[in-house]
Tab-separated table of C-alpha atoms in Angstrom:
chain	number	residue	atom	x	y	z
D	1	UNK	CA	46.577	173.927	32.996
D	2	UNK	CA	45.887	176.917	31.162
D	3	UNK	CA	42.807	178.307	31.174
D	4	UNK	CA	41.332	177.843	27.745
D	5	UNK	CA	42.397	174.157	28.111
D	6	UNK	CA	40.255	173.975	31.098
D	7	UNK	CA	37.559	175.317	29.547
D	8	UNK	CA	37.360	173.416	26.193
D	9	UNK	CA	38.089	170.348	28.947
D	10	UNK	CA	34.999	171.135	30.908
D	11	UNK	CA	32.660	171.662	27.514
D	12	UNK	CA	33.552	168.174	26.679
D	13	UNK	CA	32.324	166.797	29.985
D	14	UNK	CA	29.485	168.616	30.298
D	15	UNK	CA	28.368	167.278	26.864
D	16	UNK	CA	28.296	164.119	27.710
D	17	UNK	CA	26.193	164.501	31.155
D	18	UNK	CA	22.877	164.093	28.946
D	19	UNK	CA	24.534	161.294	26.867
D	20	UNK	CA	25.218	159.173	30.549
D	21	UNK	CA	22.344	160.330	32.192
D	22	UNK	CA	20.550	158.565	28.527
D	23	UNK	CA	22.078	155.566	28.632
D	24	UNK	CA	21.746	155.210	32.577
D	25	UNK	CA	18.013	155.758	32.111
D	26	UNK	CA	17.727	153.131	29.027
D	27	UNK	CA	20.005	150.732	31.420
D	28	UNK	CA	16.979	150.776	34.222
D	29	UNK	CA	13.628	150.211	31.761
D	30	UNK	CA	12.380	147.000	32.831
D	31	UNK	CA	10.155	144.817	30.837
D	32	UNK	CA	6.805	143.021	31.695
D	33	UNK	CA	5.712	140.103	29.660
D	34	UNK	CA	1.737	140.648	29.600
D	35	UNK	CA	0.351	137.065	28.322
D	36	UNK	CA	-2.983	136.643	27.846
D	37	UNK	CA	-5.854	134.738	26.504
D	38	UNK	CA	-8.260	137.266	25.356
D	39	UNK	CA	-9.198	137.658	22.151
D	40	UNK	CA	-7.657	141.263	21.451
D	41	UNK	CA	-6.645	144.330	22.946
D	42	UNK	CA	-9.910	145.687	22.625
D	43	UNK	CA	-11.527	143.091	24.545
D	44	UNK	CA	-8.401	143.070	26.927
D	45	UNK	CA	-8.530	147.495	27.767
D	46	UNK	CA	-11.123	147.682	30.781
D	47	UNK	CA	-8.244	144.997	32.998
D	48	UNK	CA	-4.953	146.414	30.961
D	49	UNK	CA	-6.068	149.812	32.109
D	50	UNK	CA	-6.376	148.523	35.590
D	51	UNK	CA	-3.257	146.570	35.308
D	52	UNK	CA	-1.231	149.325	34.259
D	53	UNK	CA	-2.536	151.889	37.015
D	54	UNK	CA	-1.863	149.356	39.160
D	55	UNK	CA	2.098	149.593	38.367
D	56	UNK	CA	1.910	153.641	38.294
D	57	UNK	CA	1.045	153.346	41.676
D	58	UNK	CA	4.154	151.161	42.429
D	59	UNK	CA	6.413	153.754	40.217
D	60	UNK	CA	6.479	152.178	37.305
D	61	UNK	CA	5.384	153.912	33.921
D	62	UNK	CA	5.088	152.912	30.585
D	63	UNK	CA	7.462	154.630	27.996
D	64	UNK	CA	9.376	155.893	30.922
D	65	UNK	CA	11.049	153.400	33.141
D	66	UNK	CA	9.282	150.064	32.103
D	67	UNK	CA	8.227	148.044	29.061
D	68	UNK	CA	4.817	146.448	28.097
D	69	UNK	CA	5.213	143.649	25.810
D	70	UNK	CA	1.690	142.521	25.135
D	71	UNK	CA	0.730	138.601	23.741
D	72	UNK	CA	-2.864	137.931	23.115
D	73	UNK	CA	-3.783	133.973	22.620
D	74	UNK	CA	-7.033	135.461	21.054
D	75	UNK	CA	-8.939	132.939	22.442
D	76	UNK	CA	-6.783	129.601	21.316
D	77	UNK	CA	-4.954	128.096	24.074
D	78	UNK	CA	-2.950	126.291	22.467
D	79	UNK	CA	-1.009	129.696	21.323
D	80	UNK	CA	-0.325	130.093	24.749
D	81	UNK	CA	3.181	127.830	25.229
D	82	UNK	CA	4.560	129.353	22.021
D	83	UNK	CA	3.902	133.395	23.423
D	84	UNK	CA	4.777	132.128	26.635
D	85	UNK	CA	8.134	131.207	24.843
D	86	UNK	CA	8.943	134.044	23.083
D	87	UNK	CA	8.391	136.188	25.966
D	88	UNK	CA	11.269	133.954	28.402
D	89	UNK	CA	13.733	134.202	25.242
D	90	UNK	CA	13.091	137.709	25.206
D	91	UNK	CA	14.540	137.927	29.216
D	92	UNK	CA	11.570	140.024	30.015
D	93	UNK	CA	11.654	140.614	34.064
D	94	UNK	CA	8.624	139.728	35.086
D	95	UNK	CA	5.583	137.646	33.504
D	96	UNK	CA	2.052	138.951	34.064
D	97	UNK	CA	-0.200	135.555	33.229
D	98	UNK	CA	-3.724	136.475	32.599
D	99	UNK	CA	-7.012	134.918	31.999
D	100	UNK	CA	-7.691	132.125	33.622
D	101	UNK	CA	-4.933	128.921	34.660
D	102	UNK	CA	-3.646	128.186	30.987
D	103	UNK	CA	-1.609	131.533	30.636
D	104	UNK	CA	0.358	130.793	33.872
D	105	UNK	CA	0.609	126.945	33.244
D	106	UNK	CA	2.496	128.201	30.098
D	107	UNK	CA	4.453	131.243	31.429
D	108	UNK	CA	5.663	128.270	34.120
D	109	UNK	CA	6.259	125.642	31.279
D	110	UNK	CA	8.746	128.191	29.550
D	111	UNK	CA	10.649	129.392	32.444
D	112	UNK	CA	11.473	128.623	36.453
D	113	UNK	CA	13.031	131.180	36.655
D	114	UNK	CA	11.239	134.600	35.626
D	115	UNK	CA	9.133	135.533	38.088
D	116	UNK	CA	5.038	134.984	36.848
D	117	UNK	CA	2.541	136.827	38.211
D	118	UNK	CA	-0.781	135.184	37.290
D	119	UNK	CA	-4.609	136.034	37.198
D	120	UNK	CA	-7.419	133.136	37.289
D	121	UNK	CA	-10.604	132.876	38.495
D	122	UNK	CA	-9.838	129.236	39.118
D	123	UNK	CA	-8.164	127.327	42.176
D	124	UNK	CA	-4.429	128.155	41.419
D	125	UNK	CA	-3.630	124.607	44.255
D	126	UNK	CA	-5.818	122.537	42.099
D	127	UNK	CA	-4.319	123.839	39.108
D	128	UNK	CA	-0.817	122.948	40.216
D	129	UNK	CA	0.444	126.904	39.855
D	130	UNK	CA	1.140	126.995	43.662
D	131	UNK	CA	2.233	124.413	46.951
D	132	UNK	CA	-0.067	126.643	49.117
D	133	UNK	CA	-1.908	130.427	49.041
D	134	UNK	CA	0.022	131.730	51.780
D	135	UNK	CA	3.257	130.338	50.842
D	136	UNK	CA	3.094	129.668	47.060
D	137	UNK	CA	7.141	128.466	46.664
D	138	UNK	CA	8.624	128.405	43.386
D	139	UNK	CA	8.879	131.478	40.526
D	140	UNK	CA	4.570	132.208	40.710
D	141	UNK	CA	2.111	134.456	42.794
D	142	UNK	CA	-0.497	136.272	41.807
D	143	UNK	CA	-4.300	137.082	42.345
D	144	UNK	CA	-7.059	134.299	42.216
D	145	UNK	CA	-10.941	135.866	42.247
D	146	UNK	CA	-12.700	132.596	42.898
D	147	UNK	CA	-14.854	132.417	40.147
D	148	UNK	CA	-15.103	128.970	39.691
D	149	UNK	CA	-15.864	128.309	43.311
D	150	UNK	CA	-18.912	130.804	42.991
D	151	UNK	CA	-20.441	128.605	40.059
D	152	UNK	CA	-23.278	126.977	42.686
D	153	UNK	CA	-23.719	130.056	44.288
D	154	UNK	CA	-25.197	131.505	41.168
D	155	UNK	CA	-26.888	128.512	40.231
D	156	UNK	CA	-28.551	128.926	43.546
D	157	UNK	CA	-29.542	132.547	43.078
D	158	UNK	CA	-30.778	132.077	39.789
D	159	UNK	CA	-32.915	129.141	41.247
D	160	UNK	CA	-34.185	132.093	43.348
D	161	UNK	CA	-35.341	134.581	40.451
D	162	UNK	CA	-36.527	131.174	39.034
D	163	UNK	CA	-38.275	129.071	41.243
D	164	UNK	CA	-40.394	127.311	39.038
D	165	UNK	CA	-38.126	126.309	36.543
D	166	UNK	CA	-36.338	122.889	35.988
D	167	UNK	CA	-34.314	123.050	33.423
D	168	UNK	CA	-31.481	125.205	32.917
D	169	UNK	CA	-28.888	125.701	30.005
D	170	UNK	CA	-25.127	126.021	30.699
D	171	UNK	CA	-22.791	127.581	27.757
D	172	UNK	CA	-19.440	126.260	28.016
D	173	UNK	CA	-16.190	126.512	26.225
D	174	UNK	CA	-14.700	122.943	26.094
D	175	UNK	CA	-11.435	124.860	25.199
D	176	UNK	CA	-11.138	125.978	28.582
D	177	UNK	CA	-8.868	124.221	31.142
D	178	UNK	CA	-11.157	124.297	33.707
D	179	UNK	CA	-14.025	123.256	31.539
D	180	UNK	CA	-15.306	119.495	32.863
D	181	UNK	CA	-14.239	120.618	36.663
D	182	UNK	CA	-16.867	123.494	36.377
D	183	UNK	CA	-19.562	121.014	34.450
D	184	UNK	CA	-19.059	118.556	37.570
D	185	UNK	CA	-19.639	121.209	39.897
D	186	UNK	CA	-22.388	122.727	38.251
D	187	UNK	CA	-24.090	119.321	37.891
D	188	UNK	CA	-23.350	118.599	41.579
D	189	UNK	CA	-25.179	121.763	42.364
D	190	UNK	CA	-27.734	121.651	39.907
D	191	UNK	CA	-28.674	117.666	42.342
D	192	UNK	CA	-29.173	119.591	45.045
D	193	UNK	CA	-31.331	122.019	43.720
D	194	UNK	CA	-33.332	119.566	42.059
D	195	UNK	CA	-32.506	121.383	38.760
D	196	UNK	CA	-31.897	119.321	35.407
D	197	UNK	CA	-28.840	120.720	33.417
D	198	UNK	CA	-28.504	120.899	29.758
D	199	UNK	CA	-25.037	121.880	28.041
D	200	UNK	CA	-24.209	123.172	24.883
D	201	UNK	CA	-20.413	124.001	23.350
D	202	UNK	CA	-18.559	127.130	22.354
D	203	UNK	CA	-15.625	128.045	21.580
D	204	UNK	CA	-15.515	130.050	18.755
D	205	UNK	CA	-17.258	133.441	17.624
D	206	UNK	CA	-19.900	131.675	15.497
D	207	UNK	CA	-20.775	128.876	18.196
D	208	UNK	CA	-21.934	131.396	20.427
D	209	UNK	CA	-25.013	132.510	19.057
D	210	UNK	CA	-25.649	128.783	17.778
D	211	UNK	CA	-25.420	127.070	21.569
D	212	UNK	CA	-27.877	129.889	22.852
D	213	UNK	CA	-30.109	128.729	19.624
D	214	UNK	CA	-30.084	125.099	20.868
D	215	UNK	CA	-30.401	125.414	24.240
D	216	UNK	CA	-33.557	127.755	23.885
D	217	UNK	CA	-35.004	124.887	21.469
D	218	UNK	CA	-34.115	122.410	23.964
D	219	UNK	CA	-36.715	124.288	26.508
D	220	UNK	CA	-34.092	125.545	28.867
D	221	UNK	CA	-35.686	128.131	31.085
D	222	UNK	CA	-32.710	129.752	32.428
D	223	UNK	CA	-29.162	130.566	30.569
D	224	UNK	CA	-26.381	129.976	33.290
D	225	UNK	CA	-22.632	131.175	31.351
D	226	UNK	CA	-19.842	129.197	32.386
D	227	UNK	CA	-16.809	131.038	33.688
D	228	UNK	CA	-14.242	131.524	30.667
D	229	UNK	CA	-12.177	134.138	29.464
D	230	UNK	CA	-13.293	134.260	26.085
D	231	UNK	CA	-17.311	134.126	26.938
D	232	UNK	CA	-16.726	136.658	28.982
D	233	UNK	CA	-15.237	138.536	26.294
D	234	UNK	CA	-18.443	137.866	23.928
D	235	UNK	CA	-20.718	139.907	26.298
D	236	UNK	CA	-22.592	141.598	23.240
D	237	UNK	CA	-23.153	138.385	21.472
D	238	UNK	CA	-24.539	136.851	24.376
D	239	UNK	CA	-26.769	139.322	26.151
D	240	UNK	CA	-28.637	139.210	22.616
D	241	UNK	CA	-29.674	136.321	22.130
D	242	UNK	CA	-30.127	135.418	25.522
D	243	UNK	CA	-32.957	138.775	25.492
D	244	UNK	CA	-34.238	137.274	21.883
D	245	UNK	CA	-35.154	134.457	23.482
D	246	UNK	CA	-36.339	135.707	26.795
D	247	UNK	CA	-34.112	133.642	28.475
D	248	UNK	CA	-32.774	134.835	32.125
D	249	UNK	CA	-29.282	134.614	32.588
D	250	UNK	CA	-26.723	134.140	35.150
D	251	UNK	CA	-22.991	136.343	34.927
D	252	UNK	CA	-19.811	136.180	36.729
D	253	UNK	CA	-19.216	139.814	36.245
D	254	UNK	CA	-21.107	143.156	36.352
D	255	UNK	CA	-20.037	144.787	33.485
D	256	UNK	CA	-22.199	141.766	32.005
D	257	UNK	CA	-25.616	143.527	33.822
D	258	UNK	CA	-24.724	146.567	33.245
D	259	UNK	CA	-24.783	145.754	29.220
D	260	UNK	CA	-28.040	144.290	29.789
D	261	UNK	CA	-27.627	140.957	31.729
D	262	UNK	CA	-30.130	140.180	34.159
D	263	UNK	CA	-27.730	139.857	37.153
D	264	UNK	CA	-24.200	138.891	38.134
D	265	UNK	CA	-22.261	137.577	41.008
D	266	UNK	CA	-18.720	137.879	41.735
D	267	UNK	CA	-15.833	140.315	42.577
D	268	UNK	CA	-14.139	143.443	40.139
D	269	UNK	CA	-12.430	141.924	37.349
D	270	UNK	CA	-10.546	145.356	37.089
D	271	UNK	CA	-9.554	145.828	40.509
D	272	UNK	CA	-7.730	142.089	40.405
D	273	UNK	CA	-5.744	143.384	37.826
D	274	UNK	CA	-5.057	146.396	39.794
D	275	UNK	CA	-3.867	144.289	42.261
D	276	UNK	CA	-1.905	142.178	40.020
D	277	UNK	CA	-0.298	145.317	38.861
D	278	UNK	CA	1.039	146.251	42.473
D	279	UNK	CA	2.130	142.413	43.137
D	280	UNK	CA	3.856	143.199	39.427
D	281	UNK	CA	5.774	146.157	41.275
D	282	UNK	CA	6.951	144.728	44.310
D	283	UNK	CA	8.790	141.955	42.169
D	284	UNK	CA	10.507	144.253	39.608
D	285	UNK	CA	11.648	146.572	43.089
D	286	UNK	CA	13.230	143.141	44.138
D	287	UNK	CA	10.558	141.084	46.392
D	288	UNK	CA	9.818	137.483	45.337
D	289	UNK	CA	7.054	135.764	44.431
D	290	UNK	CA	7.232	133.028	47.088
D	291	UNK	CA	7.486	134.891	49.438
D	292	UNK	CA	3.605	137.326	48.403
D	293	UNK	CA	0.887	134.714	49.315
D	294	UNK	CA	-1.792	134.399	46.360
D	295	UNK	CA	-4.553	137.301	47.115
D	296	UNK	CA	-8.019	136.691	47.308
D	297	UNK	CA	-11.094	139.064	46.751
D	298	UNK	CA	-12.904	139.490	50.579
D	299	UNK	CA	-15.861	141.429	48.732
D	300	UNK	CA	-18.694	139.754	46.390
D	301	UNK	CA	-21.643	141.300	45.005
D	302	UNK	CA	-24.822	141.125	43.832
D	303	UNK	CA	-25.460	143.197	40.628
D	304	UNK	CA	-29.507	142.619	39.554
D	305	UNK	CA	-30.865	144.744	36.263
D	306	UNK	CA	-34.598	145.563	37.146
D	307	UNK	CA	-35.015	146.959	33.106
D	308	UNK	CA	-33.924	143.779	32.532
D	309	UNK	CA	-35.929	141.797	34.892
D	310	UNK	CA	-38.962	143.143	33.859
D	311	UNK	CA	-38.694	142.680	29.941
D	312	UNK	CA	-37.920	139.122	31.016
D	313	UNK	CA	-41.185	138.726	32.928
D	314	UNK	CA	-38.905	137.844	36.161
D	315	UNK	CA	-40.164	139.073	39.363
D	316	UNK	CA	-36.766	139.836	41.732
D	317	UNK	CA	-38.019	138.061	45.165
D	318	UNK	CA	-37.706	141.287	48.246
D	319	UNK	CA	-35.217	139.174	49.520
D	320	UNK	CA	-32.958	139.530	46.912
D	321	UNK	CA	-33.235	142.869	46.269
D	322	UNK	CA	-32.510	143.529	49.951
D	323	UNK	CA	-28.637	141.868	50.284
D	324	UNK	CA	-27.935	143.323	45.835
D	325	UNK	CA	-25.229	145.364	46.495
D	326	UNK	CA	-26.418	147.065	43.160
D	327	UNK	CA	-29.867	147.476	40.927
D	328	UNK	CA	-29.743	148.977	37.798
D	329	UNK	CA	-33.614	150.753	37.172
């Protein structure tokens, strides 16, 4: 071969190095479903954030070698089988199911054979996601933070910072799956305590305000929230009302206190989805899902605002105070 053959040969192969290395690179992007039922992305960035540091960690980064594709219910659960749908025709790789039960109940009802990685605060055995924790079977995994489970815990701590009271007022969405499980419960608590419970409805933007309304002309003395994606997601339009009517009230989560809730109990909503985000990992670098047990939380705290205490009129019992794991002054 003569020699300027050889080199107008090699030109043309090193050209198209960057051209294969491209396509190479667009040929390993994987794609994550993220299905939701909050409201917006807005709502959704404090856990998304968490989420997506959490698959970093595990190698994965957005823009570079994986895809987000994001579907927000908005608080409607009945969107959820449709976006559920749309995301198993689109072939992504993995589903991340988030916000309670309903997300991975539709994520499963569109596809057995994506793998789902789901995010509830509710008992994913009960709710027919998973055989067992430690060996969940099937296409799903994922985190479960217990909230439900906790509901008579806080009923029994706010009976604490309450001692005198009767009558307390529960805010539920009767939207959400797990809705007349957690009213049981709560009522089965409430027995034991000798508390009376009275319930009011919402499920939509403008009910919230108006259930805190009735309640607090029903006499409740205490405001207990009901664990929900979407009242959790109303945090501003809860902690308002709940002050304008000086009514002491009980939260899953401590983002919740630290807006101005009196106190909280539970674990880190953002470090579940961190953890989601490395169970999200090991399945796109090839593990399966029944083979990752379902993760639970090992830490719980006790998150009491003393500002907020005090323009209530509440005295925090020493007792409490001593096992918070955290008071706001």
């Amino acid at each position: 071969m003569r020699r300027r053959e050889f080199i107008t040969l090699l030109s043309g192969v090193v050209a198209t190095w960057p051209l294969a290395a491209d396509a190479q690179q667009s040929s390993s992007v994987r794609t994550v479903g993220f299905l939701t039922s909050l409201p917006s992305a807005g709502a959704a960035a404090p856990v998304s954030m968490a989420f997506v540091r959490g698959l970093n960690e595990s190698g994965f980064t957005e823009g570079r070698n994986v895809t987000i594709e994001y579907r927000y219910a908005e608080g409607h659960y009945d969107r959820l089988p449709a976006l559920a749908a749309d995301l198993a025709a689109r072939k992504v790789d993995v589903i991340f199911a988030n916000g309670g039960s309903a997300p991975a109940l539709a994520a499963n009802g569109a596809t057995t054979s994506i793998p789902i990685i789901f995010e509830t605060g509710g008992d994913p055995v009960k709710d027919g996601l998973v055989a067992s924790l430690n060996r969940p079977g099937g296409n799903l995994t994922g985190v479960s933070w217990a909230a439900s489970a906790l509901n008579a815990k806080r009923l029994d701590l706010l009976h604490q910072l309450l001692p005198k009271a009767s009558v307390i007022g529960v805010v539920v969405n009767p939207d959400y799956p797990e809705a007349s499980l957690q009213s049981r419960d709560l009522k089965d608590a409430a027995d034991v305590l000798g508390l009376q419970i009275r319930a009011a409805n919402a499920h939509t933007e403008n009910e919230v305000d108006a259930a805190i309304s009735s309640l607090a002309r029903q006499g409740v003395e205490g405001l207990f929230l009901a664990n929900d994606p979407f009242l959790s997601s109303r945090r501003a339009q809860i902690i308002a009302p709940a002050a304008r009517y000086a009514l002491p009230a009980s939260y899953s989560l401590r983002e919740d206190v630290v807006s101005g809730g009196l106190f909280s109990y539970g674990t880190s909503l953002p470090e579940q989805f961190h953890q989601a985000g490395l169970y999200v990992g090991r399945i796109l670098k090839g593990e399966r899902p029944a083979d990752l047990p379902v993760m639970q939380p090992t830490k719980f705290d006790l998150v009491i605002n003393l500002k907020t205490a005090k323009a209530l009129g509440v005295t925090v019992p020493s007792t409490l105070l001593a096992t918070a794991n955290e008071v706001i002054e």
